Amino acid sequence: MCARFKPNDERRKGQFPPINRDEFVKEGSLKNQVANLLAEAFKQWVLDEGLDAQLLNHKVMIEQARDERHGDYASNLAMVVAVKAGRSPRFAAEALIERVAKPSWLESVKIAGPGFINFRLSDQAHHAIIQRVRAKGNQFGCLEPEKGAKKLLIEFVSANPTGPLHVGHGRGAAYGDALARLLRARGWLVDSEYYVNDAGRQMHKLALSVWLRYLERCGMDIEFPSGLYRGDYVRCAAEILYMQQGENLMRSPPSGVMDGENDEARLDVMMGICREELGETDYQRVFDMGLTYNLNDIREDLLSFGVSFDRWFHESELVRHGDLERAVDRLSEAGWTYEKGGATWFASTRLGDDKDRVLLRENGQPTYFASDVAYHLNKCERGYSACINIWGADHHGYIARVRNAMQALAGSTDFLEILLVQFANLYRGSARVSMSTRDGEFVTLRTLREEVGNDAARFFYVMRPCDQHMDFDLELAKSQSQENPVYYIQYAHARICSLHVQLEQKGWGFESEEGIRSLSLLRESHELSLMRQLRRFEEVMDLAAQNRAPHHLANYLRELASALHTYYNHTIILVPETEVRNARMALVDAVRQVLYNGLAFLGVSAPRFM
RNA sequence: GCGCUCGUAGCUCAGUUGGAUAGAGUGUCGGCCUCCGAAGCCGAAGGUCACAGGUUCGAAUCCUGUCGAGCGCGCCA
């Protein structure tokens, strides 16, 4: 249990042994090890005093000590169980402390306050972490997937290919990608996927929009009805269509349908005419132009943003391969559907939903919901043991019905985890920016990236919990770009890189072996708290991955950068004494590596110069 | 009307799943470069954790109610 860190005397001989990485991976973080020690002591105490074994059901929680004076970790176990054990909290704490094994990496275990148990790690424990950072490099923070690790599918963005991505999608993209990176780092086998809604009515509206712009391009006088897509990109798609097809797709424009009483019904009539006039083959050309133009645009946009997917899953595949019919059939066979008013309904209320949901419309067309059921059934059948969906907050109302469908089909919803990303409210100065996609006024992700840069955008997006509303002032992000929090972290990284340059210029160089051997020379409070910050990294990674909360990592990086800046201002690192200098460089270079890795997990770069 | 997410410093927000004296950034004010990058550091000021009850050794955190904000409640996607 306590064999990982070699005792002092061996290190003094300069035989600092490499840490057994496999052993470390298996045992988890120092925090978990402390929890194990306390759990053992707890068990022993219950046994020794003949206490009720039920007590052991209490989970042993270890938390990061808030105040450095309290040590590294703290536990409230004694206070939690005191009443049931019939002991005073302080008495219980004393009894537990007596029974805690004290390996060499643990300096002290003490009682404090009303009954806290405080743990302090030894210096060697912290030095070993610096050595591990050095040894693992870019892989520090990553765990190898265990044998038989679970396969996980994470689906995000999945915006309809009817226009460019806007800033709301950007948050989902930054969050989903950071989460995927975090989960991979912590040993999950993760596939990422974008679900392309290319089979619904919206796509036919897009096709009609493109065709009308195309007719305009051919010189015809067209009245462009409201409710269609009127962004510039529609004209671009039409232009390409014109270049490819010339006037081959010219037909008489749909007319005489403009003065109905219902906008949407009018559009339906126009879409019908468009399809009829063009015929299936030509209509498909127009339709595909709208789809591929937008899909290419989205793919390129995301790629530039540093977000890529393992798979783009098309809704039309579900239709083509019969998954959709099969999903509905399976629900029917299991007795979950009924006919009413010519439509097929899913009896969602039997599982607690507000109302039943239509699967197949009166006209036989499947609903969006039916596709979703088929898609999730498909995910299930692909052998994933867990699926994470990241949806926009406006999809909130769909959670219950999709979960219910999975409950009906698979008998469980445990494998399905749905996370909602709240919209970022955009401001220009003090004016709220409209997010309407209808007028083409909305702010695209691309605009945002050009204004504030990829790094700032990604960091801002994941700086807050995804389920929180967030105000994002474009003017502020632009005008204050120099005070952007991400620069603060990047600056710390660049400062350390600059030290390496200075070293070269002075002809000193960096002896990392000697530095690591000499770490015990570092006794300043700023040095010790930097080491403590480094130790927290893997714990924060776990916290962020387990809670699907990359913002913990963002906050941590800011704190680490702050500790570095404080140290840097307070202490000269490049001193003439070689041992001290190398020790300080070893410490600071470990900070550099952790900043680099941490930013990388958030999809943010760490430049060497700024 | 019902459901979900919330309400913490002037502003934008953390708060390690119920712990020790509620913290950052920004803004305001005052200090620090003959010294490794001042995109930095140090200090001051700023709070009825929306409000009222409750649960217990202990509440910003959990429960109930009130007020307020956002989102969702379609044979749209």
XYZ file of C-alpha atoms (C1' of nucleotides) in Angstrom:
687
model
C 0.000 0.000 0.000
C 2.750 2.398 0.911
C 5.492 1.112 -1.348
C 5.089 3.638 -4.093
C 7.262 6.404 -2.700
C 10.727 5.411 -1.702
C 12.012 6.665 1.612
C 14.317 9.626 1.938
C 17.632 7.838 2.306
C 17.444 6.189 -1.093
C 16.766 9.489 -2.771
C 19.736 11.130 -1.085
C 21.967 8.551 -2.721
C 20.777 9.821 -6.044
C 18.907 6.618 -6.838
C 15.564 8.148 -7.364
C 13.548 5.247 -8.696
C 11.088 5.568 -11.533
C 7.491 5.332 -10.422
C 5.727 2.199 -11.539
C 3.163 3.725 -13.823
C 0.901 0.708 -14.081
C 0.688 0.491 -10.355
C -0.180 4.132 -10.149
C -2.868 3.913 -12.785
C -4.497 1.043 -11.013
C -4.547 2.705 -7.651
C -5.785 6.091 -8.748
C -4.952 9.461 -7.327
C -3.347 10.194 -3.988
C -6.738 11.435 -2.893
C -8.260 8.012 -3.483
C -5.416 6.388 -1.602
C -5.991 8.602 1.389
C -9.657 7.667 1.251
C -8.660 3.990 1.246
C -6.466 4.444 4.302
C -9.273 6.121 6.161
C -11.773 3.485 5.079
C -9.491 0.773 6.468
C -9.180 2.616 9.753
C -12.928 3.055 9.864
C -13.502 -0.655 9.409
C -10.971 -1.460 12.091
C -12.563 0.966 14.521
C -16.032 -0.459 14.044
C -14.597 -3.933 14.619
C -12.526 -2.980 17.670
C -15.341 -1.222 19.463
C -18.040 -3.627 18.360
C -20.071 -0.858 16.724
C -23.047 -1.408 14.467
C -21.761 -2.686 11.107
C -24.417 -0.566 9.420
C -22.146 2.394 10.063
C -19.869 1.151 7.311
C -22.516 2.025 4.758
C -21.386 5.607 5.084
C -19.256 6.512 2.134
C -15.857 7.774 3.180
C -15.433 11.195 1.608
C -12.143 12.998 1.306
C -12.053 16.556 0.144
C -9.419 19.027 -0.807
C -8.545 21.119 2.240
C -9.693 24.675 1.630
C -6.956 26.252 3.637
C -3.355 25.187 3.143
C -2.830 25.459 6.884
C -5.182 22.521 7.261
C -2.974 20.301 5.150
C -3.805 18.665 1.830
C -6.968 16.695 2.439
C -9.712 16.723 5.023
C -12.442 14.315 6.027
C -15.637 14.902 7.975
C -16.177 11.195 8.604
C -15.899 11.458 12.383
C -18.590 14.124 12.572
C -20.895 12.258 10.246
C -20.829 8.989 12.153
C -20.378 10.338 15.678
C -24.044 10.448 16.614
C -24.863 6.974 15.342
C -21.742 5.562 16.936
C -22.686 7.102 20.260
C -19.387 8.950 20.511
C -18.456 12.595 20.432
C -17.073 13.763 17.079
C -13.652 14.517 18.517
C -13.510 11.173 20.277
C -14.418 9.404 17.043
C -11.794 11.375 15.170
C -9.102 10.412 17.670
C -10.102 6.772 17.432
C -9.923 6.867 13.639
C -6.595 8.683 13.537
C -5.053 6.083 15.836
C -5.921 3.397 13.315
C -4.864 5.140 10.100
C -1.757 3.531 8.611
C 0.926 6.123 7.951
C 3.011 5.379 4.875
C 6.084 7.472 4.224
C 4.272 9.698 1.743
C 1.910 10.826 4.453
C 3.454 13.369 6.773
C 0.716 13.768 9.331
C -2.873 12.954 10.232
C -4.359 15.361 12.727
C -7.613 16.261 14.377
C -8.852 19.812 13.951
C -11.812 21.990 14.797
C -15.040 20.215 15.700
C -13.721 16.845 14.497
C -12.154 17.173 11.083
C -9.380 14.783 10.224
C -6.675 16.587 8.281
C -4.091 14.817 6.160
C -0.806 16.327 5.115
C 1.317 14.767 2.395
C 5.070 14.550 2.729
C 7.417 16.545 0.519
C 8.484 13.372 -1.263
C 4.943 12.779 -2.396
C 4.930 16.153 -4.089
C 8.400 15.685 -5.557
C 7.308 12.391 -7.062
C 4.504 14.149 -8.863
C 6.932 16.543 -10.506
C 8.943 13.572 -11.646
C 5.841 11.930 -13.072
C 4.921 15.075 -14.997
C 8.402 15.042 -16.476
C 8.180 11.349 -17.343
C 4.717 11.398 -18.907
C 4.984 14.722 -20.719
C 1.984 15.375 -22.924
C 0.374 12.241 -21.548
C 0.326 13.472 -17.957
C -3.305 13.513 -16.910
C -4.158 10.572 -19.144
C -4.979 7.087 -17.930
C -4.631 4.035 -20.136
C -8.023 2.493 -20.885
C -8.446 -0.599 -18.749
C -9.078 -3.967 -20.300
C -12.748 -4.139 -21.184
C -13.220 -0.406 -20.712
C -16.686 0.707 -21.642
C -17.412 2.135 -25.060
C -19.129 5.453 -24.950
C -20.823 7.512 -27.631
C -20.987 11.249 -27.285
C -23.262 13.113 -29.652
C -23.165 16.868 -29.898
C -23.828 19.946 -32.038
C -26.141 18.062 -34.459
C -27.463 21.348 -35.809
C -29.829 21.089 -38.773
C -27.919 21.585 -42.040
C -30.196 24.435 -43.061
C -27.701 27.212 -42.392
C -24.395 28.102 -40.780
C -23.669 27.380 -37.146
C -24.459 30.189 -34.756
C -22.992 31.054 -31.389
C -25.423 28.778 -29.553
C -24.081 25.779 -31.472
C -20.588 27.006 -30.664
C -21.097 26.446 -26.980
C -22.302 22.895 -27.600
C -19.308 22.286 -29.863
C -16.733 23.614 -27.399
C -18.355 21.854 -24.477
C -18.900 18.518 -26.214
C -15.406 18.412 -27.646
C -13.783 19.304 -24.320
C -15.860 16.650 -22.591
C -14.906 14.042 -25.182
C -11.220 14.882 -24.697
C -11.565 14.710 -20.923
C -13.342 11.368 -20.962
C -10.796 9.895 -23.362
C -8.025 11.159 -21.111
C -9.547 9.422 -18.118
C -9.640 6.046 -19.812
C -12.974 5.853 -21.615
C -13.236 4.615 -25.194
C -15.103 7.514 -26.728
C -16.655 7.917 -30.161
C -18.002 11.317 -31.116
C -20.877 11.746 -33.508
C -22.855 14.446 -35.285
C -26.462 13.608 -36.100
C -27.471 15.169 -39.400
C -31.188 15.919 -39.649
C -31.433 15.612 -43.406
C -34.831 13.985 -43.761
C -37.374 16.441 -42.471
C -39.643 19.139 -43.751
C -37.071 21.811 -42.952
C -34.784 20.353 -45.586
C -37.534 20.657 -48.188
C -38.003 24.255 -47.171
C -34.311 24.759 -47.724
C -34.543 23.123 -51.155
C -37.388 25.449 -52.090
C -35.394 28.434 -50.855
C -32.415 27.452 -52.959
C -34.562 26.886 -56.032
C -36.278 30.281 -55.739
C -32.901 32.017 -55.452
C -31.735 29.997 -58.427
C -34.711 31.191 -60.465
C -33.841 34.737 -59.436
C -30.318 34.115 -60.661
C -31.773 32.985 -63.959
C -33.305 36.439 -64.217
C -36.847 35.644 -63.181
C -38.850 37.955 -60.984
C -39.522 36.027 -57.809
C -41.451 36.912 -54.705
C -39.636 35.282 -51.820
C -42.151 34.301 -49.132
C -41.460 34.704 -45.437
C -40.806 31.517 -43.552
C -38.137 30.385 -45.999
C -34.386 30.621 -45.494
C -33.197 33.997 -46.627
C -29.546 34.084 -45.563
C -26.806 34.920 -48.060
C -25.664 31.324 -47.985
C -28.858 30.330 -49.846
C -27.847 32.647 -52.668
C -24.356 31.126 -52.636
C -25.768 27.624 -52.945
C -28.039 28.830 -55.765
C -25.092 30.430 -57.514
C -23.155 27.156 -57.476
C -26.234 25.382 -58.746
C -26.465 27.898 -61.576
C -22.819 27.410 -62.458
C -23.272 23.646 -62.586
C -26.662 23.448 -64.251
C -27.013 26.650 -66.230
C -30.696 27.147 -66.849
C -31.539 23.432 -66.868
C -33.578 23.732 -63.706
C -35.672 26.674 -64.850
C -39.420 26.122 -64.573
C -42.336 28.435 -64.139
C -42.203 29.690 -60.550
C -44.925 28.686 -58.095
C -47.487 31.466 -58.266
C -51.019 32.102 -57.145
C -50.384 30.506 -53.800
C -49.173 33.635 -52.062
C -52.452 34.792 -50.580
C -53.599 31.866 -48.525
C -54.483 32.380 -44.881
C -51.798 30.108 -43.388
C -48.103 30.709 -44.037
C -46.955 27.163 -43.390
C -49.776 25.624 -45.435
C -48.868 27.967 -48.283
C -45.253 26.818 -48.087
C -46.385 23.199 -48.226
C -48.249 23.922 -51.457
C -45.199 25.664 -52.904
C -42.902 22.814 -51.924
C -45.271 20.439 -53.687
C -45.245 22.517 -56.852
C -41.460 22.797 -56.766
C -41.079 19.046 -56.543
C -43.652 18.409 -59.251
C -42.229 20.963 -61.686
C -38.659 19.713 -61.302
C -39.336 15.992 -61.227
C -37.559 13.632 -58.824
C -34.091 13.741 -60.395
C -33.827 17.494 -60.755
C -35.467 18.079 -57.405
C -32.856 15.832 -55.833
C -30.144 17.985 -57.415
C -31.555 21.099 -55.785
C -32.108 19.324 -52.488
C -28.585 17.912 -52.395
C -27.108 21.290 -53.202
C -28.775 22.808 -50.143
C -27.666 19.914 -47.961
C -24.079 19.530 -49.075
C -23.427 23.246 -49.205
C -24.438 23.669 -45.578
C -22.884 20.440 -44.395
C -19.544 21.322 -45.929
C -19.764 24.739 -44.400
C -20.506 23.305 -40.960
C -17.786 20.687 -41.224
C -15.203 23.236 -42.264
C -16.297 25.649 -39.562
C -16.007 23.028 -36.824
C -12.674 21.794 -38.112
C -11.271 25.321 -37.955
C -12.633 25.460 -34.422
C -10.658 22.330 -33.545
C -13.697 20.067 -33.378
C -13.889 16.873 -35.379
C -16.217 13.898 -35.259
C -15.627 10.186 -35.640
C -18.856 9.880 -37.535
C -21.526 11.967 -39.243
C -24.719 10.015 -38.878
C -27.442 10.890 -41.392
C -31.091 10.686 -40.485
C -31.796 9.644 -44.068
C -29.818 6.439 -43.407
C -32.397 5.502 -40.812
C -35.121 5.905 -43.394
C -33.194 4.112 -46.145
C -32.208 1.140 -44.003
C -35.663 0.727 -42.504
C -34.532 1.496 -38.966
C -37.365 3.921 -38.615
C -40.097 1.464 -39.506
C -38.442 -1.170 -37.375
C -38.360 1.096 -34.332
C -42.043 1.865 -34.635
C -42.827 -1.815 -35.233
C -40.932 -2.851 -32.171
C -42.822 -0.372 -30.057
C -46.060 -1.674 -31.499
C -45.140 -5.318 -30.935
C -44.426 -4.539 -27.319
C -47.849 -2.926 -27.022
C -46.710 0.655 -26.607
C -48.609 2.176 -29.527
C -52.202 2.757 -30.567
C -54.074 4.333 -33.482
C -56.074 7.501 -33.059
C -57.321 9.935 -35.663
C -55.424 8.069 -38.362
C -52.102 8.587 -36.579
C -49.892 6.183 -34.645
C -49.224 7.241 -31.061
C -46.654 6.236 -28.472
C -48.291 5.743 -25.068
C -45.742 7.905 -23.314
C -48.063 8.812 -20.443
C -47.877 5.235 -19.191
C -44.280 6.073 -18.250
C -45.094 9.388 -16.675
C -44.990 11.797 -19.617
C -47.454 14.689 -19.781
C -49.089 13.430 -22.939
C -48.834 10.711 -25.552
C -46.655 11.427 -28.587
C -47.323 10.959 -32.274
C -44.942 8.655 -34.143
C -46.636 8.491 -37.549
C -48.820 11.337 -38.753
C -52.220 11.060 -40.293
C -50.548 11.325 -43.703
C -48.230 8.446 -42.846
C -45.117 10.607 -42.481
C -42.965 9.884 -39.427
C -42.425 12.673 -36.908
C -39.070 13.998 -35.789
C -39.657 12.052 -32.591
C -39.956 8.782 -34.514
C -36.549 9.408 -36.103
C -35.112 10.091 -32.693
C -36.433 6.820 -31.338
C -34.940 4.969 -34.301
C -31.627 6.787 -33.906
C -31.292 5.924 -30.250
C -32.298 2.350 -30.846
C -29.581 2.270 -33.479
C -27.026 3.627 -30.997
C -28.014 0.915 -28.573
C -27.589 -1.790 -31.169
C -24.144 -0.560 -32.122
C -22.936 -1.864 -28.787
C -22.328 1.285 -26.814
C -22.765 0.828 -23.131
C -23.366 4.493 -22.553
C -24.541 7.390 -24.679
C -24.133 11.037 -23.826
C -26.312 13.476 -25.735
C -25.561 17.148 -25.615
C -28.631 19.095 -26.609
C -29.530 22.740 -26.761
C -31.707 23.864 -23.891
C -34.645 24.276 -26.273
C -34.800 20.485 -26.591
C -35.582 20.205 -22.960
C -39.119 18.971 -23.573
C -37.847 15.946 -25.519
C -35.909 14.332 -22.734
C -38.872 12.615 -21.120
C -40.292 11.179 -24.325
C -36.960 9.870 -25.652
C -36.111 8.318 -22.319
C -39.561 6.760 -22.179
C -39.146 5.298 -25.642
C -35.820 3.769 -24.589
C -37.438 2.463 -21.427
C -40.099 0.788 -23.579
C -37.627 -0.624 -26.111
C -34.622 -1.478 -23.980
C -36.167 -1.771 -20.541
C -33.814 0.826 -19.155
C -32.696 4.411 -19.602
C -29.510 4.102 -17.598
C -27.305 4.064 -20.683
C -28.710 7.368 -21.891
C -27.356 10.561 -20.404
C -28.740 13.822 -21.709
C -26.961 17.066 -20.967
C -28.488 20.402 -21.809
C -26.411 23.331 -22.904
C -27.998 26.661 -22.113
C -27.827 29.431 -24.656
C -25.192 32.058 -24.392
C -26.957 35.396 -24.451
C -25.046 37.591 -26.832
C -24.648 41.280 -26.317
C -23.116 43.967 -28.444
C -22.375 46.591 -25.886
C -25.546 46.659 -23.836
C -27.842 45.585 -26.670
C -29.019 42.018 -26.763
C -28.253 40.419 -30.117
C -31.172 38.728 -31.808
C -30.665 35.019 -32.364
C -33.333 34.618 -35.006
C -32.327 32.388 -37.894
C -35.174 33.590 -40.064
C -33.892 37.029 -40.880
C -30.299 36.001 -41.311
C -29.341 38.530 -38.626
C -27.955 36.024 -36.195
C -24.335 35.879 -35.183
C -22.520 32.935 -36.657
C -19.873 30.912 -34.890
C -17.512 31.958 -37.660
C -18.062 35.645 -36.923
C -17.405 35.044 -33.269
C -14.210 33.130 -34.006
C -12.962 35.890 -36.264
C -13.740 38.550 -33.673
C -12.338 37.012 -30.514
C -10.199 34.146 -31.783
C -10.599 30.377 -31.372
C -8.754 30.179 -28.064
C -10.762 32.890 -26.342
C -14.035 31.576 -27.734
C -13.373 28.007 -26.632
C -12.192 29.024 -23.210
C -15.153 31.345 -22.633
C -17.585 28.648 -23.669
C -16.298 26.062 -21.197
C -15.488 28.473 -18.385
C -19.003 28.086 -16.981
C -21.100 25.033 -16.222
C -23.017 24.071 -19.357
C -26.403 24.237 -17.682
C -25.951 27.854 -16.650
C -27.123 30.797 -18.640
C -24.235 32.902 -19.708
C -23.860 36.465 -20.898
C -21.338 36.921 -23.645
C -20.639 40.499 -24.602
C -18.939 40.596 -27.993
C -17.742 44.166 -27.559
C -16.212 43.278 -24.234
C -14.556 40.144 -25.570
C -13.138 42.177 -28.426
C -12.095 45.354 -26.664
C -10.738 43.586 -23.653
C -8.990 40.879 -25.560
C -5.820 41.761 -23.695
C -7.489 41.069 -20.380
C -9.065 37.881 -21.532
C -8.719 35.166 -18.891
C -7.285 32.729 -21.385
C -4.344 35.058 -22.046
C -3.525 35.034 -18.370
C -2.970 31.283 -18.539
C -1.204 31.373 -21.885
C 1.043 34.124 -20.598
C 2.150 31.951 -17.694
C 3.024 29.228 -20.197
C 4.951 31.628 -22.438
C 6.854 33.048 -19.464
C 8.150 29.603 -18.564
C 9.101 28.900 -22.160
C 11.001 32.155 -22.120
C 13.016 30.945 -19.122
C 14.343 28.088 -21.228
C 15.487 30.617 -23.817
C 17.200 32.668 -21.103
C 18.941 29.551 -19.850
C 20.384 28.884 -23.274
C 21.505 32.471 -23.660
C 23.348 32.326 -20.356
C 24.937 29.073 -21.445
C 23.533 27.166 -18.491
C 21.031 24.695 -19.877
C 18.502 22.716 -17.895
C 19.611 19.559 -16.056
C 16.290 17.964 -15.290
C 17.741 14.930 -13.492
C 19.643 17.113 -11.114
C 16.661 19.396 -10.729
C 14.411 16.563 -9.662
C 17.050 15.230 -7.304
C 17.375 18.664 -5.705
C 13.686 19.415 -5.187
C 14.028 19.173 -1.435
C 15.955 22.455 -1.581
C 12.721 24.207 -2.430
C 11.222 25.268 0.898
C 9.592 28.623 0.137
C 5.855 28.808 0.762
C 5.215 29.783 -2.868
C 7.154 26.753 -4.036
C 5.281 24.425 -1.747
C 1.918 25.769 -2.802
C 2.871 25.398 -6.467
C 3.660 21.745 -5.797
C 0.332 21.370 -4.083
C -1.393 22.874 -7.129
C 0.373 20.422 -9.435
C -0.794 17.543 -7.284
C -4.400 18.661 -7.704
C -4.342 18.365 -11.494
C -5.349 14.726 -11.831
C -7.956 15.094 -9.124
C -9.474 18.017 -10.986
C -9.412 15.987 -14.216
C -11.411 13.270 -12.465
C -13.814 15.779 -11.004
C -14.343 17.418 -14.384
C -14.808 14.126 -16.238
C -17.094 12.545 -13.657
C -19.329 15.594 -13.406
C -19.148 16.347 -17.139
C -17.887 19.737 -16.030
C -14.861 21.040 -17.956
C -15.217 24.375 -16.151
C -13.531 22.839 -13.117
C -10.449 22.397 -15.259
C -10.692 25.961 -16.566
C -10.901 27.327 -13.029
C -8.023 25.153 -11.933
C -5.776 26.362 -14.746
C -6.421 29.933 -13.735
C -5.421 29.130 -10.164
C -2.298 27.309 -11.305
C -1.336 30.243 -13.544
C -1.937 32.608 -10.660
C 0.336 30.583 -8.369
C 2.997 30.628 -11.081
C 2.796 34.394 -11.585
C 3.007 34.967 -7.845
C 6.041 32.742 -7.582
C 7.679 34.296 -10.611
C 7.279 37.801 -9.228
C 8.521 36.786 -5.836
C 11.497 34.585 -6.635
C 14.365 34.708 -9.089
C 14.465 31.327 -10.769
C 17.685 31.618 -12.791
C 20.095 31.921 -9.882
C 23.809 31.048 -10.230
C 23.646 28.078 -7.821
C 23.113 25.179 -10.190
C 21.255 22.836 -7.845
C 18.713 25.418 -6.746
C 18.373 26.722 -10.288
C 17.720 23.274 -11.711
C 15.307 22.435 -8.922
C 13.336 25.612 -9.595
C 13.368 24.935 -13.307
C 12.154 21.384 -12.694
C 9.239 22.755 -10.661
C 8.373 25.494 -13.104
C 8.718 23.249 -16.132
C 6.257 20.819 -14.596
C 3.868 23.755 -14.293
C 4.449 24.529 -17.969
C 3.598 20.959 -18.921
C 0.433 20.904 -16.852
C -0.719 24.247 -18.267
C -0.086 22.916 -21.758
C -1.930 19.650 -21.135
C -4.821 21.292 -19.336
C -5.383 23.806 -22.111
C -5.126 21.010 -24.671
C -7.947 19.107 -22.969
C -10.072 22.222 -23.387
C -9.021 22.579 -27.023
C -7.027 25.732 -26.343
C -3.483 26.275 -27.596
C -0.461 27.116 -25.449
C 1.868 29.340 -27.464
C 5.549 29.558 -26.568
C 5.685 33.255 -27.419
C 2.999 35.885 -27.276
C -51.539 27.154 -15.845
C -47.869 22.815 -15.539
C -42.601 21.158 -15.882
C -37.230 22.078 -15.907
C -32.857 25.312 -14.805
C -31.737 29.256 -11.777
C -31.332 33.910 -8.182
C -24.060 34.728 -4.404
C -19.769 41.712 -4.328
C -21.404 47.629 -8.892
C -20.848 43.857 -13.380
C -19.667 38.529 -15.157
C -19.453 34.232 -12.246
C -16.871 30.056 -8.881
C -17.997 27.610 -4.421
C -14.685 20.508 -4.482
C -22.078 17.360 -4.137
C -23.836 19.298 3.793
C -18.226 21.567 6.579
C -13.695 25.346 9.217
C -13.373 33.074 8.558
C -18.472 32.617 1.424
C -14.034 33.205 -3.087
C -11.978 34.713 -8.234
C -12.070 37.981 -12.484
C -13.553 42.777 -13.929
C -14.482 47.836 -12.370
C -12.794 51.767 -8.391
C -8.627 53.497 -5.172
C -3.258 52.957 -3.526
C 1.690 50.684 -4.116
C 5.757 47.442 -7.230
C 10.080 47.214 -13.371
C 18.868 49.995 -12.718
C 16.462 42.713 -11.320
C 14.502 35.882 -15.548
C 8.361 38.931 -20.162
C 4.349 44.830 -15.941
C -0.477 40.612 -20.975
C 2.388 40.370 -14.303
C 2.584 41.024 -8.662
C 1.010 43.146 -3.635
C -2.714 45.842 -0.792
C -7.573 48.463 0.203
C -12.762 48.873 -0.507
C -17.057 46.107 -1.780
C -22.073 40.694 1.009
C -29.079 40.267 4.816
C -25.764 34.094 -0.442
C -33.633 36.950 -3.641
C -37.259 36.502 0.780
C -39.690 33.524 4.828
C -39.922 29.075 7.370
C -38.069 23.902 8.128
C -34.449 19.521 8.479
C -29.200 18.869 12.118
C -23.677 19.046 15.549
C -23.340 22.478 10.943
C -27.071 25.141 5.218
C -25.155 29.465 -0.241
C -25.787 23.956 -0.827
C -31.228 19.600 1.176
C -37.237 20.260 1.929
C -41.746 23.657 1.687
C -43.806 28.340 0.402
C -43.494 33.473 -1.763
C -41.274 36.885 -5.294
C -38.283 37.370 -9.748
C -35.509 35.529 -14.435
C -34.709 32.084 -18.621
C -36.320 27.834 -21.307
C -39.875 24.069 -22.532
C -45.071 22.257 -22.951
C -47.250 20.952 -31.772
C -49.630 15.245 -36.246
C -42.538 21.869 -36.302
C -37.533 20.338 -36.876
